[in-house]
Amino acid sequence: MNDMARQDTPALVLDKVTKEYSQWQRSGETKDIIRNLLRPEKRVVTALDQVSLVINSGEFVAYAGANGAGKSTTIKILSGILTPTKGGVTVLGLNPLKDRIPLMHRVGVLFGQRTELWWDHPVITSFQWKKDVWNIPDQVYEKNLQMVTELLDLPDILKTFARELSLGQRMRADIAMLLLHGPELIFLDEPTLGLDVLAKQQMIGFLKKLNKEYGTTVVVTSHDMDDLEEMAQRVVFINKGKIAFDGDFDSLRSVMGGFYRILVTTQPGVPALSLPEMKLLHSENDVHEYEFDRTKVPIHEVLGNLSNYSQILDLEIKKAPIEDVVASLYLSWKEN
Amino acid sequence: MVDNLKTVFRLYRRYAVMDLLWLLRDTRYFFIQVLSDGISGGCTVAGVYLLSLNFDHFAGMKQSEILFMMGYALFVDGIFNLFFIGNNSGFISRIVGRGQLDHLIIQPVPLWAELLAQGFSPFSGSPLFLFGTGLAIYGAIKAGIIINAVWLSIFLFYGICSCLLIMSFLYIISCMAFYAPAAAEEISMVGRDLFSTLKTYPLGSMNPVVKRLFLTVLPIGLSAWFPSLLLLKAGTEGITALAFLPSLYLPGVTLVFMLTVLLLFKKGMKHYERYGSPRYTGFGFR
């Protein structure tokens, strides 16, 4: 019965959450020193503005936005570190502030730029520390330790001091420690930040597997849209404290038009072709890259136009990189 | 409450193991640490002893009594090191000012339990405790104290009270780090230095206003001088020689300071929950 109730409860609910901070303003002028001391000027920064969001159990959600958009603030509110100025928050049906202790038994939080590992101890000591602090039963601990050791390829680093790990190894160890108590929901703040290509791929592969095979709900923030697209099924975009987009990545692309890229390889020495409704992005070594909006020019029409040119040796059509879509999105928000 | 106590003991056990593992992480480091602790402890004891030789009948105390008081002060420092030296537990302004409370908040244990336990260093933090205990017992014998179980219990009780009083004082001033994290990050170190440099100074012949100050709001006199006088009296004239109210003064003030900590720290935590770690607060951006 409890399990049924748990399944019906959304993983998290933000109900019209507003978070405001006050920021002290200084003119930097010596003539304002007295005024700054006696009547300091403050500016209210709205990090989150009436944000409402529901994430269901088992979802893998990318929480994205530019610097200062309110991503980390949201994660901190969901983890009970910060309290919202207005609005309601429930995580796994619990209030993160009032029910912090039972909630922390069921969720995992990882801030990518910080580590929860004990710096002057081997990784396994941090794991044993976690076992005691979280009071993880022996059987659960052994099972999860075996699982993360295998999936994250930890045998080589378990006995290494945390201070001697590379960034990629440290992130793997941190994620492993995060999962030792078998959390139902995990919050990952920039988990791929600074990782090399291989480490990133391993991390992404592991998180996808965790979500798919173990049903763990994952909420992940990152600046790297390519990473997020590879990982998550749903993307929630936050801009100036408001949710600007909530949907899948294909829908995100169509928000900015259905932009596609086409790479045209021509015979040597042939200049870039002039094609209707297609924007030439760049030409190099007889390879010309164009962009077109699928909603304005259908693909068959593009191919029809190209078939008139016998100098074409090869074609490659692909979706516009998500990073570019997001950059245009940021730009349009900024202009508005 | 029983569950919370179980948690605290579980954490104490874990931190004790981690402290031992850390101390024995490398043979070379271990011997260097033992040697440096030995030299440092020996110098402290020798310094205290030599100081006491020069202060016979200073501020109404005999040389042996000063020696005992200094031994008591070291004993209190030893308790501090034993329980609060690890992981900046005794220097809470660093944890608050650096935004490290976030790490504690995401642990499923009461904040007080984690703060109480995470500094426990029974192996690496024990040298000063051993030196302090040894010197205090030596001073007690020299001062003619009859050491028995009751006197030892009072000695231990007052020692714990003095340590908790110092900790409470450090916590009170450290609460400033909630509001000015960068500026107040090191304030607990400053507070600790205040006690380290002044607490072995006998207050007997001091100006009454200063004496009152040092026995109330700035309780330096309660961290060594005042309890030493009581212990000397109890040890030489018998427990019954202790007047009721003075004997309860140290525990009473400790309790008041601890309650003040509770109040101020809770208020500080409310501020932390509202504004978070330094990022968005004035003077706090790092």
CSV table of N, CA, C and O in Angstrom, one decimal, chain A residues 47 64-72 113 190 193 222-224 237-241 330, chain B residues 279-280:
chain,number,residue,atom,x,y,z
A,47,ALA,N,15.4,35.4,-7.8
A,47,ALA,CA,16.0,34.2,-8.4
A,47,ALA,C,15.0,33.3,-9.0
A,47,ALA,O,15.2,32.7,-10.0
A,64,ALA,N,17.8,23.4,-17.0
A,64,ALA,CA,18.8,24.2,-17.7
A,64,ALA,C,18.5,25.7,-17.6
A,64,ALA,O,17.4,26.1,-17.3
A,65,GLY,N,19.5,26.4,-17.9
A,65,GLY,CA,19.4,27.9,-17.9
A,65,GLY,C,20.8,28.5,-17.9
A,65,GLY,O,21.8,27.9,-17.6
A,66,ALA,N,20.8,29.8,-18.2
A,66,ALA,CA,22.1,30.5,-18.2
A,66,ALA,C,22.6,30.7,-16.8
A,66,ALA,O,21.9,30.4,-15.8
A,67,ASN,N,23.8,31.3,-16.7
A,67,ASN,CA,24.4,31.6,-15.4
A,67,ASN,C,23.4,32.5,-14.6
A,67,ASN,O,22.9,33.5,-15.2
A,68,GLY,N,23.2,32.2,-13.4
A,68,GLY,CA,22.3,33.1,-12.6
A,68,GLY,C,20.9,33.0,-12.9
A,68,GLY,O,20.1,33.8,-12.4
A,69,ALA,N,20.5,32.0,-13.6
A,69,ALA,CA,19.1,31.8,-14.0
A,69,ALA,C,18.2,31.3,-12.8
A,69,ALA,O,17.0,31.5,-12.8
A,70,GLY,N,18.8,30.7,-11.8
A,70,GLY,CA,18.1,30.2,-10.7
A,70,GLY,C,18.2,28.6,-10.5
A,70,GLY,O,17.4,28.1,-9.8
A,71,LYS,N,19.1,28.0,-11.3
A,71,LYS,CA,19.1,26.5,-11.2
A,71,LYS,C,19.6,26.0,-9.9
A,71,LYS,O,18.9,25.2,-9.2
A,72,SER,N,20.7,26.5,-9.4
A,72,SER,CA,21.3,26.1,-8.1
A,72,SER,C,20.3,26.4,-7.0
A,72,SER,O,20.2,25.7,-6.0
A,113,GLN,N,30.6,21.1,-8.2
A,113,GLN,CA,31.9,21.7,-7.9
A,113,GLN,C,32.4,21.5,-6.5
A,113,GLN,O,33.5,22.0,-6.1
A,190,GLU,N,25.5,20.2,-12.1
A,190,GLU,CA,26.7,20.2,-13.0
A,190,GLU,C,27.6,19.0,-12.8
A,190,GLU,O,28.8,19.2,-12.5
A,193,LEU,N,30.7,18.9,-15.3
A,193,LEU,CA,31.5,20.1,-15.4
A,193,LEU,C,33.0,19.7,-15.3
A,193,LEU,O,33.5,19.1,-14.3
A,222,SER,N,23.0,21.5,-15.9
A,222,SER,CA,24.3,21.6,-16.6
A,222,SER,C,24.2,22.8,-17.5
A,222,SER,O,23.1,23.2,-17.9
A,223,HIS,N,25.4,23.3,-17.9
A,223,HIS,CA,25.5,24.3,-18.9
A,223,HIS,C,25.6,23.6,-20.3
A,223,HIS,O,25.3,24.3,-21.3
A,224,ASP,N,26.0,22.4,-20.3
A,224,ASP,CA,26.3,21.7,-21.5
A,224,ASP,C,25.0,21.1,-22.1
A,224,ASP,O,24.6,20.0,-21.6
A,237,PHE,N,13.6,24.7,-19.0
A,237,PHE,CA,14.5,25.8,-19.1
A,237,PHE,C,14.0,27.0,-18.2
A,237,PHE,O,12.9,27.3,-18.2
A,238,ILE,N,15.0,27.5,-17.5
A,238,ILE,CA,14.6,28.6,-16.6
A,238,ILE,C,15.3,29.8,-17.1
A,238,ILE,O,16.5,29.8,-17.5
A,239,ASN,N,14.6,30.9,-17.1
A,239,ASN,CA,15.2,32.2,-17.6
A,239,ASN,C,14.6,33.3,-16.7
A,239,ASN,O,13.4,33.4,-16.5
A,240,LYS,N,15.5,34.1,-16.2
A,240,LYS,CA,15.2,35.2,-15.3
A,240,LYS,C,14.2,34.7,-14.2
A,240,LYS,O,13.2,35.4,-13.9
A,241,GLY,N,14.4,33.6,-13.7
A,241,GLY,CA,13.6,33.1,-12.6
A,241,GLY,C,12.3,32.4,-13.0
A,241,GLY,O,11.5,32.0,-12.1
A,330,TYR,N,18.5,32.1,-25.8
A,330,TYR,CA,19.0,33.1,-24.8
A,330,TYR,C,19.0,34.5,-25.4
A,330,TYR,O,18.6,35.4,-24.8
B,279,ARG,N,27.0,33.6,-1.3
B,279,ARG,CA,26.7,34.0,-2.7
B,279,ARG,C,26.0,35.3,-2.8
B,279,ARG,O,26.4,36.2,-3.5
B,280,TYR,N,24.8,35.4,-2.2
B,280,TYR,CA,24.0,36.6,-2.5
B,280,TYR,C,24.0,37.6,-1.4
B,280,TYR,O,23.3,38.6,-1.4
